[in-house]
Short mmCIF file of C-alpha atoms in Angstrom, two decimals:
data_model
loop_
_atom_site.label_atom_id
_atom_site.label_comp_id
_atom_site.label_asym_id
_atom_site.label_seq_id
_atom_site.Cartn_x
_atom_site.Cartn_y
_atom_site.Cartn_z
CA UNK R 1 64.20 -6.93 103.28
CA UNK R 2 64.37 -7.64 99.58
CA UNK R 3 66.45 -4.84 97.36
CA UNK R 4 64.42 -3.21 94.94
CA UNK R 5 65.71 -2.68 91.74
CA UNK R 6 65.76 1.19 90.41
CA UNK R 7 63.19 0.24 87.60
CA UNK R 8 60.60 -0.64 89.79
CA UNK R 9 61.57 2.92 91.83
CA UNK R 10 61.51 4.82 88.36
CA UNK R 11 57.77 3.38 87.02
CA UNK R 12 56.53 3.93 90.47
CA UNK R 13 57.83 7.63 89.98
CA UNK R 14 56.43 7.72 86.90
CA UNK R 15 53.18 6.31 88.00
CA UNK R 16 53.25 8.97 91.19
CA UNK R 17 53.99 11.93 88.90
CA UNK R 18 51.28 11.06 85.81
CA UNK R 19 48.52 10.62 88.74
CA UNK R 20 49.80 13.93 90.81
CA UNK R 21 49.49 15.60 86.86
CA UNK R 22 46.14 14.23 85.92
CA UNK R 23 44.66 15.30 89.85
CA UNK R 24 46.58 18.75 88.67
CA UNK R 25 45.00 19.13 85.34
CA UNK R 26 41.73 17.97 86.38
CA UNK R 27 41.27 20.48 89.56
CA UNK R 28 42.50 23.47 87.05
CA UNK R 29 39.57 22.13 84.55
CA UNK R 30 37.40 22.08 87.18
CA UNK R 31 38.17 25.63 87.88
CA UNK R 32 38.06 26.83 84.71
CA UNK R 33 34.92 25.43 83.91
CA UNK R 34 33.17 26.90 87.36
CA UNK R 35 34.47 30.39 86.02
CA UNK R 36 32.49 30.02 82.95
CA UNK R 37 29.73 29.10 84.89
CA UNK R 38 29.73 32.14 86.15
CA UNK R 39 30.22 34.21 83.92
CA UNK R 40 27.39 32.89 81.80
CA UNK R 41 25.32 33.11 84.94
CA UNK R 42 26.21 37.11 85.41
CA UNK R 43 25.42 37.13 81.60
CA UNK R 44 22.09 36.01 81.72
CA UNK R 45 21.28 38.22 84.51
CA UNK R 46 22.59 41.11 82.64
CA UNK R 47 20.31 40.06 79.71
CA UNK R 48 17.05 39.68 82.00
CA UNK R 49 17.69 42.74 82.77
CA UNK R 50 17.98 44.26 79.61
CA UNK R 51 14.99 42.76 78.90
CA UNK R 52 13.10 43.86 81.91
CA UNK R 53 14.00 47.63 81.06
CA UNK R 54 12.32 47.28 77.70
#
């Protein structure tokens, strides 16, 4: 079995840890976003409503 060299080990960390932090970053987006979804949504209804008791 060929030796790797610890460059190859350290890019394929580095490769690893930007992927693991883009999956990260993009699941807490995805979150955020889904809150604000809702919020708008419970907005809205809160308007309707407004409007319906005129």
């Amino acid at each position: 079995m060929p030796q790797m060299n610890p460059m190859n080990w350290t890019s394929l960390y580095l490769m690893f840890s930007l992927l693991m932090i883009m999956l990260m970053s993009n699941m807490f987006f995805n979150h955020l976003n889904h809150n604000n979804q809702k919020t708008l949504m419970n907005t809205n209804k809160l308007m309707q409503k407004k409007l319906t008791w005129k």
